[in-house]
Amino acid sequence: MVQFSSLFSSLSRNILIKNGRNPRADAGREAADALAKEARKNDLMLSSPGTINSNGSDNFACVFSKGGRKGVNQDCFVVWEGFGCQEDMVFCGIFDGHGPWGHQVAKRVRKLMPSSLLCNWQETLALNSLNPGSGMELDRSLHPFDIWKQSYLKTFSAIDQDLEQHSDIYSFHSGTTALTIVRQGDLIVMANIGDSRAVLATISDDGNLKPVQLTVDLKPNLPQESERITQSKGRVFSSDDEPGVYRIWLPNGEALRGPGLAVSRAFGDYYFKGFGLISEPEITQRNITCRDQFVILATDGVWDVISNEEAVKTVASAPDREGSAKRLVESAVCGWKQKKRGIAMDDISAICIFFHSSDPSLYVNPGKLQLAE
C-alpha cells in the first residue's frame, strides 16, 4: 500500500489547482531535491564505496568501484534507502560514462536521476489517482509497474534534454549508460540503457543458487537495435582491429571524431542521436519471492570477464555481505589480467542488493551453494 508523503500531498494539491501548467510546477522537483538532501544528511544515500542498511529495512546494499587504465574512473553510482521517505522502497543506479567528458555526464545523470524519478513518480501517481466523482480516490486497477514505467519514460527524456542544454558539460561527443532499479515492497522495476547488467541470485527447486539475468545488454548488433539504427541511416559493424565489438557508425561520408559507439542507447552522445542512438530505457519488472536472495548491478567492466554464474558464486561465497561487492570487483580485476592481456582494463563497479535481513545461510543449504547446471 502506498504511503503518501508530504511531497505527494503537495503535488496532488498543485494538480488540482489547474488543469493547465501550474505556476508552482517546480515545487515538486524542489521537494524531491530536499528529500534527497535530507537522505544524504541522514546517511540514507550512498554515492561512494561502502554499505547502507537503515533500521527496520530488509534491504542491505554494498558498493565498490575500481578505476581502470584508461584515465579517470568514469563509473559512478547511487543507492537511496527509504526512497522518497517510503519505508518499503530503495533506489539504486549505476552509470558508466564514455568519451572525453563521460565522467561529468555520468555524475550529472547520477545527480538528476533520483530526484527527477521521485518527482515524476509522485506526479504520475497523483494524476492517475484523481477521480472527479470522489475527490482523490486511488485507481486501484492501475498496476504499480505502469506508474513506474510512465515515470521512468518522463525522467529519462527530461535528463537527456537537460544534458543537451547544459553548457558546462560537453556531451555532444560524450555520454553515459544508466542502469537503475527501484524496489517497492515485493516489486522490483529495472530501467536500462547501455550495457551494464542486472543479475538476480535465486534458489532453484533443487536448492541450488542460480543466476537470472534481469536486463539485456543493449548492444548495436541486437536485431531490434540494429534495425532501428540502420533505418535511421546509421551503420553497425565491427572493425578489423576489434573483431566482435560492434559499434554504431555514422553514414558513409559523415565525419566522425574517434571510434563508433559500442552501445545502442545512452544519455548524451548527440552526434549519434539522429542515427539510431536513443535514450529511451528498456523497462522490466519482477516480483521478489523468498527464494530471491540478492541482485547484482555492474558495469560492463565486470561482465566482459565474468559470467553471470561466476558473479553469483563470487558474491554468495563472500565471508560477509559488507565485502561482497569488493570481492566481485577484485575477481573482475583478476579476470582482466588473465583474459584480456595487453588490453587496458576498463573501469569496474558493482552494487549488491540483498533482499532479506537474515543471513543467506538460513535460506540456502550451505552444502548446496554450488551453481545449478
PDB file of C-alpha atoms in Angstrom, residues 11-304:
ATOM      1  CA  LEU A  11       1.871  17.657  -5.778  1.00  0.00           C
ATOM      2  CA  SER A  12      -1.730  16.485  -5.631  1.00  0.00           C
ATOM      3  CA  ARG A  13      -2.897  19.901  -4.455  1.00  0.00           C
ATOM      4  CA  ASN A  14      -0.932  21.591  -7.235  1.00  0.00           C
ATOM      5  CA  ILE A  15      -2.501  19.318  -9.846  1.00  0.00           C
ATOM      6  CA  LEU A  16      -5.963  20.091  -8.561  1.00  0.00           C
ATOM      7  CA  ILE A  17      -5.412  23.853  -8.751  1.00  0.00           C
ATOM      8  CA  LYS A  18      -5.260  23.948 -12.535  1.00  0.00           C
ATOM      9  CA  ASN A  19      -5.635  21.627 -15.468  1.00  0.00           C
ATOM     10  CA  GLY A  20      -3.001  23.656 -17.314  1.00  0.00           C
ATOM     11  CA  ARG A  21       0.553  24.436 -16.238  1.00  0.00           C
ATOM     12  CA  ASN A  22       0.765  25.279 -12.583  1.00  0.00           C
ATOM     13  CA  PRO A  23       2.798  28.359 -11.619  1.00  0.00           C
ATOM     14  CA  ARG A  24       4.259  26.179  -8.868  1.00  0.00           C
ATOM     15  CA  ALA A  25       5.214  23.413 -11.255  1.00  0.00           C
ATOM     16  CA  ASP A  26       8.786  23.348  -9.902  1.00  0.00           C
ATOM     17  CA  ALA A  27       7.607  22.829  -6.333  1.00  0.00           C
ATOM     18  CA  GLY A  28       7.555  19.067  -6.696  1.00  0.00           C
ATOM     19  CA  ARG A  29      11.104  18.978  -8.017  1.00  0.00           C
ATOM     20  CA  GLU A  30      12.282  21.256  -5.217  1.00  0.00           C
ATOM     21  CA  ALA A  31      10.605  18.987  -2.669  1.00  0.00           C
ATOM     22  CA  ALA A  32      12.240  15.908  -4.217  1.00  0.00           C
ATOM     23  CA  ASP A  33      15.631  17.633  -4.123  1.00  0.00           C
ATOM     24  CA  ALA A  34      15.033  18.487  -0.464  1.00  0.00           C
ATOM     25  CA  LEU A  35      14.257  14.842   0.298  1.00  0.00           C
ATOM     26  CA  ALA A  36      17.467  13.778  -1.452  1.00  0.00           C
ATOM     27  CA  LYS A  37      19.462  16.302   0.584  1.00  0.00           C
ATOM     28  CA  GLU A  38      17.866  15.009   3.785  1.00  0.00           C
ATOM     29  CA  ALA A  39      18.648  11.418   2.773  1.00  0.00           C
ATOM     30  CA  ARG A  40      22.324  12.282   2.304  1.00  0.00           C
ATOM     31  CA  LYS A  41      22.368  14.059   5.661  1.00  0.00           C
ATOM     32  CA  ASN A  42      20.880  11.010   7.404  1.00  0.00           C
ATOM     33  CA  ASP A  43      23.244   8.554   5.667  1.00  0.00           C
ATOM     34  CA  LEU A  44      20.407   7.033   3.650  1.00  0.00           C
ATOM     35  CA  MET A  45      22.060   7.844   0.319  1.00  0.00           C
ATOM     36  CA  LEU A  46      25.302   6.214  -0.772  1.00  0.00           C
ATOM     37  CA  SER A  47      27.417   7.528  -3.659  1.00  0.00           C
ATOM     38  CA  SER A  48      30.871   6.233  -2.722  1.00  0.00           C
ATOM     39  CA  PRO A  49      32.109   2.707  -1.920  1.00  0.00           C
ATOM     40  CA  GLY A  50      30.537   1.394   1.265  1.00  0.00           C
ATOM     41  CA  THR A  51      27.356  -0.147   2.674  1.00  0.00           C
ATOM     42  CA  ILE A  52      23.881   1.045   3.580  1.00  0.00           C
ATOM     43  CA  ASN A  53      21.176  -0.558   5.710  1.00  0.00           C
ATOM     44  CA  SER A  54      18.662   1.543   7.619  1.00  0.00           C
ATOM     45  CA  ASN A  55      16.965   0.343  10.779  1.00  0.00           C
ATOM     46  CA  GLY A  56      13.949  -1.845  10.097  1.00  0.00           C
ATOM     47  CA  SER A  57      14.748  -2.321   6.403  1.00  0.00           C
ATOM     48  CA  ASP A  58      15.117  -5.718   4.746  1.00  0.00           C
ATOM     49  CA  ASN A  59      17.441  -4.186   2.156  1.00  0.00           C
ATOM     50  CA  PHE A  60      21.190  -4.313   2.531  1.00  0.00           C
ATOM     51  CA  ALA A  61      23.357  -2.759  -0.166  1.00  0.00           C
ATOM     52  CA  CYS A  62      27.102  -2.612  -0.675  1.00  0.00           C
ATOM     53  CA  VAL A  63      29.053  -0.852  -3.409  1.00  0.00           C
ATOM     54  CA  PHE A  64      32.611  -0.948  -4.696  1.00  0.00           C
ATOM     55  CA  SER A  65      34.425   0.545  -7.676  1.00  0.00           C
ATOM     56  CA  LYS A  66      37.911   0.442  -9.144  1.00  0.00           C
ATOM     57  CA  GLY A  67      39.216   2.669 -11.904  1.00  0.00           C
ATOM     58  CA  GLY A  68      40.700   1.076 -14.984  1.00  0.00           C
ATOM     59  CA  ARG A  69      43.751   2.014 -17.008  1.00  0.00           C
ATOM     60  CA  LYS A  70      42.078   4.376 -19.455  1.00  0.00           C
ATOM     61  CA  GLY A  71      42.257   7.537 -17.345  1.00  0.00           C
ATOM     62  CA  VAL A  72      39.776   8.922 -14.815  1.00  0.00           C
ATOM     63  CA  ASN A  73      37.210   6.455 -13.437  1.00  0.00           C
ATOM     64  CA  GLN A  74      34.026   7.235 -15.392  1.00  0.00           C
ATOM     65  CA  ASP A  75      31.796   4.880 -13.387  1.00  0.00           C
ATOM     66  CA  CYS A  76      29.561   6.257 -10.655  1.00  0.00           C
ATOM     67  CA  PHE A  77      26.577   5.017  -8.673  1.00  0.00           C
ATOM     68  CA  VAL A  78      23.958   5.856  -6.081  1.00  0.00           C
ATOM     69  CA  VAL A  79      21.834   3.936  -3.557  1.00  0.00           C
ATOM     70  CA  TRP A  80      18.925   5.648  -1.758  1.00  0.00           C
ATOM     71  CA  GLU A  81      17.405   3.685   1.093  1.00  0.00           C
ATOM     72  CA  GLY A  82      13.887   4.750   2.065  1.00  0.00           C
ATOM     73  CA  PHE A  83      13.455   6.308  -1.383  1.00  0.00           C
ATOM     74  CA  GLY A  84      11.164   9.334  -1.097  1.00  0.00           C
ATOM     75  CA  CYS A  85      10.526   8.660   2.626  1.00  0.00           C
ATOM     76  CA  GLN A  86       8.858   5.356   1.711  1.00  0.00           C
ATOM     77  CA  GLU A  87       9.982   2.658   4.127  1.00  0.00           C
ATOM     78  CA  ASP A  88       9.427  -0.157   1.631  1.00  0.00           C
ATOM     79  CA  MET A  89      11.394   1.474  -1.221  1.00  0.00           C
ATOM     80  CA  VAL A  90      15.023   1.625  -2.308  1.00  0.00           C
ATOM     81  CA  PHE A  91      16.557   3.159  -5.441  1.00  0.00           C
ATOM     82  CA  CYS A  92      19.848   2.014  -6.971  1.00  0.00           C
ATOM     83  CA  GLY A  93      21.601   3.293 -10.062  1.00  0.00           C
ATOM     84  CA  ILE A  94      24.915   2.607 -11.774  1.00  0.00           C
ATOM     85  CA  PHE A  95      26.284   4.784 -14.579  1.00  0.00           C
ATOM     86  CA  ASP A  96      29.195   4.147 -16.953  1.00  0.00           C
ATOM     87  CA  GLY A  97      30.459   7.248 -18.725  1.00  0.00           C
ATOM     88  CA  HIS A  98      32.378   7.276 -22.010  1.00  0.00           C
ATOM     89  CA  GLY A  99      34.089   9.864 -24.143  1.00  0.00           C
ATOM     90  CA  PRO A 100      36.233  12.838 -23.050  1.00  0.00           C
ATOM     91  CA  TRP A 101      33.531  14.190 -20.733  1.00  0.00           C
ATOM     92  CA  GLY A 102      31.958  10.863 -19.813  1.00  0.00           C
ATOM     93  CA  HIS A 103      32.767  11.161 -16.110  1.00  0.00           C
ATOM     94  CA  GLN A 104      30.991  14.537 -15.960  1.00  0.00           C
ATOM     95  CA  VAL A 105      27.966  13.234 -17.870  1.00  0.00           C
ATOM     96  CA  ALA A 106      27.690  10.211 -15.554  1.00  0.00           C
ATOM     97  CA  LYS A 107      27.901  12.402 -12.446  1.00  0.00           C
ATOM     98  CA  ARG A 108      25.266  14.766 -13.819  1.00  0.00           C
ATOM     99  CA  VAL A 109      22.891  11.879 -14.513  1.00  0.00           C
ATOM    100  CA  ARG A 110      23.536  10.435 -11.055  1.00  0.00           C
ATOM    101  CA  LYS A 111      22.665  13.789  -9.517  1.00  0.00           C
ATOM    102  CA  LEU A 112      19.475  14.254 -11.534  1.00  0.00           C
ATOM    103  CA  MET A 113      18.077  10.736 -11.703  1.00  0.00           C
ATOM    104  CA  PRO A 114      16.829  10.005  -8.145  1.00  0.00           C
ATOM    105  CA  SER A 115      15.075  13.335  -7.544  1.00  0.00           C
ATOM    106  CA  SER A 116      13.656  13.523 -11.065  1.00  0.00           C
ATOM    107  CA  LEU A 117      12.298   9.982 -10.907  1.00  0.00           C
ATOM    108  CA  LEU A 118      10.815  10.549  -7.472  1.00  0.00           C
ATOM    109  CA  CYS A 119       9.107  13.741  -8.605  1.00  0.00           C
ATOM    110  CA  ASN A 120       7.709  12.100 -11.748  1.00  0.00           C
ATOM    111  CA  TRP A 121       6.550   9.047  -9.786  1.00  0.00           C
ATOM    112  CA  GLN A 122       4.689  11.171  -7.269  1.00  0.00           C
ATOM    113  CA  GLU A 123       3.189  13.332 -10.002  1.00  0.00           C
ATOM    114  CA  THR A 124       2.172  10.352 -12.150  1.00  0.00           C
ATOM    115  CA  LEU A 125       0.668   8.653  -9.120  1.00  0.00           C
ATOM    116  CA  ALA A 126      -1.281  11.787  -8.287  1.00  0.00           C
ATOM    117  CA  LEU A 127      -2.547  12.281 -11.844  1.00  0.00           C
ATOM    118  CA  ASN A 128      -3.728   8.679 -12.041  1.00  0.00           C
ATOM    119  CA  SER A 129      -5.372   8.924  -8.630  1.00  0.00           C
ATOM    120  CA  LEU A 130      -7.656  11.818  -9.482  1.00  0.00           C
ATOM    121  CA  ASN A 131     -11.281  10.776  -9.701  1.00  0.00           C
ATOM    122  CA  PRO A 132     -13.671  13.679 -10.399  1.00  0.00           C
ATOM    123  CA  GLY A 133     -16.546  11.814  -8.791  1.00  0.00           C
ATOM    124  CA  SER A 134     -14.882  11.090  -5.480  1.00  0.00           C
ATOM    125  CA  GLY A 135     -12.099  13.593  -4.978  1.00  0.00           C
ATOM    126  CA  MET A 136      -8.755  11.770  -4.844  1.00  0.00           C
ATOM    127  CA  GLU A 137      -9.578   8.109  -4.529  1.00  0.00           C
ATOM    128  CA  LEU A 138      -6.782   5.898  -5.885  1.00  0.00           C
ATOM    129  CA  ASP A 139      -7.480   3.983  -9.064  1.00  0.00           C
ATOM    130  CA  ARG A 140      -6.572   0.527  -7.770  1.00  0.00           C
ATOM    131  CA  SER A 141      -6.860  -1.031 -11.208  1.00  0.00           C
ATOM    132  CA  LEU A 142      -3.653   0.750 -12.265  1.00  0.00           C
ATOM    133  CA  HIS A 143      -0.688  -1.539 -11.652  1.00  0.00           C
ATOM    134  CA  PRO A 144       2.321  -0.027  -9.806  1.00  0.00           C
ATOM    135  CA  PHE A 145       4.551  -1.111 -12.712  1.00  0.00           C
ATOM    136  CA  ASP A 146       2.551   1.092 -15.088  1.00  0.00           C
ATOM    137  CA  ILE A 147       3.116   4.066 -12.778  1.00  0.00           C
ATOM    138  CA  TRP A 148       6.855   3.393 -12.666  1.00  0.00           C
ATOM    139  CA  LYS A 149       7.037   2.894 -16.436  1.00  0.00           C
ATOM    140  CA  GLN A 150       5.365   6.233 -17.136  1.00  0.00           C
ATOM    141  CA  SER A 151       7.612   7.896 -14.560  1.00  0.00           C
ATOM    142  CA  TYR A 152      10.807   6.397 -15.956  1.00  0.00           C
ATOM    143  CA  LEU A 153       9.995   7.412 -19.521  1.00  0.00           C
ATOM    144  CA  LYS A 154       9.407  11.020 -18.430  1.00  0.00           C
ATOM    145  CA  THR A 155      12.577  11.011 -16.345  1.00  0.00           C
ATOM    146  CA  PHE A 156      14.938   9.649 -18.995  1.00  0.00           C
ATOM    147  CA  SER A 157      13.572  12.051 -21.601  1.00  0.00           C
ATOM    148  CA  ALA A 158      13.955  15.043 -19.280  1.00  0.00           C
ATOM    149  CA  ILE A 159      17.502  14.116 -18.273  1.00  0.00           C
ATOM    150  CA  ASP A 160      18.647  13.751 -21.868  1.00  0.00           C
ATOM    151  CA  GLN A 161      17.174  17.166 -22.668  1.00  0.00           C
ATOM    152  CA  ASP A 162      18.917  18.638 -19.614  1.00  0.00           C
ATOM    153  CA  LEU A 163      22.291  17.324 -20.768  1.00  0.00           C
ATOM    154  CA  GLU A 164      21.832  18.746 -24.247  1.00  0.00           C
ATOM    155  CA  GLN A 165      21.133  22.183 -22.779  1.00  0.00           C
ATOM    156  CA  HIS A 166      23.820  22.035 -20.075  1.00  0.00           C
ATOM    157  CA  SER A 167      26.570  24.353 -21.321  1.00  0.00           C
ATOM    158  CA  ASP A 168      29.126  23.287 -18.691  1.00  0.00           C
ATOM    159  CA  ILE A 169      29.194  19.659 -19.875  1.00  0.00           C
ATOM    160  CA  TYR A 170      30.203  18.910 -23.439  1.00  0.00           C
ATOM    161  CA  SER A 171      28.049  15.848 -24.053  1.00  0.00           C
ATOM    162  CA  PHE A 172      27.968  16.057 -27.849  1.00  0.00           C
ATOM    163  CA  HIS A 173      30.841  13.546 -28.075  1.00  0.00           C
ATOM    164  CA  SER A 174      30.416  12.021 -24.594  1.00  0.00           C
ATOM    165  CA  GLY A 175      27.704  10.106 -22.793  1.00  0.00           C
ATOM    166  CA  THR A 176      26.822   7.524 -20.189  1.00  0.00           C
ATOM    167  CA  THR A 177      24.899   4.311 -19.785  1.00  0.00           C
ATOM    168  CA  ALA A 178      22.363   4.030 -16.958  1.00  0.00           C
ATOM    169  CA  LEU A 179      21.003   1.001 -15.140  1.00  0.00           C
ATOM    170  CA  THR A 180      18.603   1.615 -12.269  1.00  0.00           C
ATOM    171  CA  ILE A 181      16.399  -0.488 -10.016  1.00  0.00           C
ATOM    172  CA  VAL A 182      13.553   0.555  -7.738  1.00  0.00           C
ATOM    173  CA  ARG A 183      12.316  -1.866  -5.117  1.00  0.00           C
ATOM    174  CA  GLN A 184       8.818  -1.173  -3.835  1.00  0.00           C
ATOM    175  CA  GLY A 185       7.811  -3.905  -1.435  1.00  0.00           C
ATOM    176  CA  ASP A 186       7.987  -7.168  -3.386  1.00  0.00           C
ATOM    177  CA  LEU A 187       8.165  -5.425  -6.767  1.00  0.00           C
ATOM    178  CA  ILE A 188      11.430  -4.511  -8.456  1.00  0.00           C
ATOM    179  CA  VAL A 189      11.437  -2.377 -11.593  1.00  0.00           C
ATOM    180  CA  MET A 190      14.501  -2.124 -13.848  1.00  0.00           C
ATOM    181  CA  ALA A 191      15.183   0.680 -16.321  1.00  0.00           C
ATOM    182  CA  ASN A 192      18.212   0.257 -18.553  1.00  0.00           C
ATOM    183  CA  ILE A 193      20.093   1.990 -21.347  1.00  0.00           C
ATOM    184  CA  GLY A 194      23.511   0.704 -22.373  1.00  0.00           C
ATOM    185  CA  ASP A 195      25.447  -2.413 -21.460  1.00  0.00           C
ATOM    186  CA  SER A 196      25.551  -2.529 -17.671  1.00  0.00           C
ATOM    187  CA  ARG A 197      23.686  -5.570 -16.394  1.00  0.00           C
ATOM    188  CA  ALA A 198      21.485  -6.714 -13.510  1.00  0.00           C
ATOM    189  CA  VAL A 199      21.660 -10.355 -12.418  1.00  0.00           C
ATOM    190  CA  LEU A 200      19.479 -11.929  -9.742  1.00  0.00           C
ATOM    191  CA  ALA A 201      20.552 -14.795  -7.494  1.00  0.00           C
ATOM    192  CA  THR A 202      17.655 -17.113  -6.674  1.00  0.00           C
ATOM    193  CA  ILE A 203      17.234 -20.601  -5.247  1.00  0.00           C
ATOM    194  CA  SER A 204      16.146 -23.290  -7.676  1.00  0.00           C
ATOM    195  CA  ASP A 205      13.781 -26.165  -6.870  1.00  0.00           C
ATOM    196  CA  ASP A 206      16.716 -28.431  -6.039  1.00  0.00           C
ATOM    197  CA  GLY A 207      18.177 -25.952  -3.548  1.00  0.00           C
ATOM    198  CA  ASN A 208      20.963 -24.610  -5.735  1.00  0.00           C
ATOM    199  CA  LEU A 209      21.701 -20.929  -6.118  1.00  0.00           C
ATOM    200  CA  LYS A 210      21.323 -19.910  -9.756  1.00  0.00           C
ATOM    201  CA  PRO A 211      21.547 -16.649 -11.742  1.00  0.00           C
ATOM    202  CA  VAL A 212      18.689 -14.993 -13.590  1.00  0.00           C
ATOM    203  CA  GLN A 213      19.668 -12.168 -15.932  1.00  0.00           C
ATOM    204  CA  LEU A 214      17.194  -9.329 -15.448  1.00  0.00           C
ATOM    205  CA  THR A 215      18.351  -6.935 -18.170  1.00  0.00           C
ATOM    206  CA  VAL A 216      19.601  -7.112 -21.749  1.00  0.00           C
ATOM    207  CA  ASP A 217      22.979  -5.688 -22.772  1.00  0.00           C
ATOM    208  CA  LEU A 218      21.820  -3.117 -25.302  1.00  0.00           C
ATOM    209  CA  LYS A 219      24.481  -3.530 -27.990  1.00  0.00           C
ATOM    210  CA  PRO A 220      24.163  -2.180 -31.551  1.00  0.00           C
ATOM    211  CA  ASN A 221      24.147  -5.655 -33.136  1.00  0.00           C
ATOM    212  CA  LEU A 222      20.994  -6.831 -31.332  1.00  0.00           C
ATOM    213  CA  PRO A 223      18.364  -7.357 -34.072  1.00  0.00           C
ATOM    214  CA  GLN A 224      15.845  -4.801 -32.795  1.00  0.00           C
ATOM    215  CA  GLU A 225      18.594  -2.263 -32.087  1.00  0.00           C
ATOM    216  CA  SER A 226      20.389  -2.782 -35.400  1.00  0.00           C
ATOM    217  CA  GLU A 227      17.121  -2.385 -37.317  1.00  0.00           C
ATOM    218  CA  ARG A 228      16.380   0.947 -35.672  1.00  0.00           C
ATOM    219  CA  ILE A 229      19.921   2.201 -36.318  1.00  0.00           C
ATOM    220  CA  THR A 230      20.024   1.202 -39.986  1.00  0.00           C
ATOM    221  CA  GLN A 231      16.555   2.672 -40.578  1.00  0.00           C
ATOM    222  CA  SER A 232      17.992   5.952 -39.228  1.00  0.00           C
ATOM    223  CA  LYS A 233      20.878   5.680 -41.725  1.00  0.00           C
ATOM    224  CA  GLY A 234      23.417   4.729 -39.076  1.00  0.00           C
ATOM    225  CA  ARG A 235      25.723   1.770 -39.663  1.00  0.00           C
ATOM    226  CA  VAL A 236      26.542  -1.204 -37.431  1.00  0.00           C
ATOM    227  CA  PHE A 237      29.727  -3.242 -37.838  1.00  0.00           C
ATOM    228  CA  SER A 238      32.892  -4.354 -36.047  1.00  0.00           C
ATOM    229  CA  SER A 239      36.235  -3.065 -37.303  1.00  0.00           C
ATOM    230  CA  ASP A 240      39.191  -5.278 -38.152  1.00  0.00           C
ATOM    231  CA  ASP A 241      41.150  -4.174 -35.082  1.00  0.00           C
ATOM    232  CA  GLU A 242      38.206  -5.016 -32.757  1.00  0.00           C
ATOM    233  CA  PRO A 243      36.637  -8.218 -34.080  1.00  0.00           C
ATOM    234  CA  GLY A 244      33.357  -9.000 -32.380  1.00  0.00           C
ATOM    235  CA  VAL A 245      32.939  -5.479 -30.949  1.00  0.00           C
ATOM    236  CA  TYR A 246      30.001  -3.975 -32.809  1.00  0.00           C
ATOM    237  CA  ARG A 247      29.591  -0.201 -32.864  1.00  0.00           C
ATOM    238  CA  ILE A 248      27.276   2.452 -34.283  1.00  0.00           C
ATOM    239  CA  TRP A 249      28.940   4.405 -37.063  1.00  0.00           C
ATOM    240  CA  LEU A 250      27.788   7.467 -38.927  1.00  0.00           C
ATOM    241  CA  PRO A 251      26.658   7.150 -42.557  1.00  0.00           C
ATOM    242  CA  ASN A 252      29.322   6.996 -45.260  1.00  0.00           C
ATOM    243  CA  GLY A 253      30.811  10.395 -45.895  1.00  0.00           C
ATOM    244  CA  GLU A 254      29.955  11.752 -42.418  1.00  0.00           C
ATOM    245  CA  ALA A 255      32.944  12.954 -40.382  1.00  0.00           C
ATOM    246  CA  LEU A 256      33.476  11.261 -37.008  1.00  0.00           C
ATOM    247  CA  ARG A 257      35.866  12.032 -34.185  1.00  0.00           C
ATOM    248  CA  GLY A 258      37.097   8.887 -32.515  1.00  0.00           C
ATOM    249  CA  PRO A 259      35.588   5.394 -32.711  1.00  0.00           C
ATOM    250  CA  GLY A 260      31.987   4.429 -33.179  1.00  0.00           C
ATOM    251  CA  LEU A 261      29.749   3.850 -30.179  1.00  0.00           C
ATOM    252  CA  ALA A 262      29.591   0.355 -28.634  1.00  0.00           C
ATOM    253  CA  VAL A 263      26.116   0.792 -27.122  1.00  0.00           C
ATOM    254  CA  SER A 264      22.780   1.373 -28.832  1.00  0.00           C
ATOM    255  CA  ARG A 265      21.210   3.504 -26.082  1.00  0.00           C
ATOM    256  CA  ALA A 266      22.821   6.174 -23.923  1.00  0.00           C
ATOM    257  CA  PHE A 267      22.444   9.609 -22.418  1.00  0.00           C
ATOM    258  CA  GLY A 268      24.327  12.296 -24.329  1.00  0.00           C
ATOM    259  CA  ASP A 269      26.288  11.364 -27.498  1.00  0.00           C
ATOM    260  CA  TYR A 270      24.182  13.793 -29.513  1.00  0.00           C
ATOM    261  CA  TYR A 271      26.264  13.382 -32.650  1.00  0.00           C
ATOM    262  CA  PHE A 272      24.726   9.888 -32.896  1.00  0.00           C
ATOM    263  CA  LYS A 273      21.176  10.733 -31.770  1.00  0.00           C
ATOM    264  CA  GLY A 274      19.979  11.305 -35.333  1.00  0.00           C
ATOM    265  CA  PHE A 275      21.331   7.940 -36.473  1.00  0.00           C
ATOM    266  CA  GLY A 276      19.552   5.448 -34.241  1.00  0.00           C
ATOM    267  CA  LEU A 277      21.006   6.067 -30.791  1.00  0.00           C
ATOM    268  CA  ILE A 278      18.218   6.701 -28.264  1.00  0.00           C
ATOM    269  CA  SER A 279      17.938   7.369 -24.540  1.00  0.00           C
ATOM    270  CA  GLU A 280      14.601   5.600 -24.069  1.00  0.00           C
ATOM    271  CA  PRO A 281      15.072   2.861 -21.452  1.00  0.00           C
ATOM    272  CA  GLU A 282      14.033  -0.760 -21.612  1.00  0.00           C
ATOM    273  CA  ILE A 283      11.792  -1.155 -18.551  1.00  0.00           C
ATOM    274  CA  THR A 284      11.019  -4.527 -16.963  1.00  0.00           C
ATOM    275  CA  GLN A 285       9.724  -5.883 -13.663  1.00  0.00           C
ATOM    276  CA  ARG A 286       9.915  -8.870 -11.341  1.00  0.00           C
ATOM    277  CA  ASN A 287       8.116  -9.815  -8.151  1.00  0.00           C
ATOM    278  CA  ILE A 288      10.546 -10.849  -5.423  1.00  0.00           C
ATOM    279  CA  THR A 289       9.912 -14.145  -3.661  1.00  0.00           C
ATOM    280  CA  CYS A 290      11.504 -15.704  -0.593  1.00  0.00           C
ATOM    281  CA  ARG A 291      13.793 -17.621  -2.961  1.00  0.00           C
ATOM    282  CA  ASP A 292      15.314 -14.469  -4.425  1.00  0.00           C
ATOM    283  CA  GLN A 293      18.425 -13.638  -2.412  1.00  0.00           C
ATOM    284  CA  PHE A 294      20.252 -10.716  -3.967  1.00  0.00           C
ATOM    285  CA  VAL A 295      20.739  -8.777  -7.179  1.00  0.00           C
ATOM    286  CA  ILE A 296      23.973  -7.540  -8.729  1.00  0.00           C
ATOM    287  CA  LEU A 297      24.170  -4.327 -10.755  1.00  0.00           C
ATOM    288  CA  ALA A 298      27.517  -3.976 -12.501  1.00  0.00           C
ATOM    289  CA  THR A 299      29.128  -2.094 -15.355  1.00  0.00           C
ATOM    290  CA  ASP A 300      30.474  -3.931 -18.385  1.00  0.00           C
ATOM    291  CA  GLY A 301      33.940  -3.957 -16.823  1.00  0.00           C
ATOM    292  CA  VAL A 302      32.631  -6.871 -14.750  1.00  0.00           C
ATOM    293  CA  TRP A 303      30.667  -8.701 -17.437  1.00  0.00           C
ATOM    294  CA  ASP A 304      33.473  -8.516 -20.002  1.00  0.00           C
TER     295      ASP A 304
END
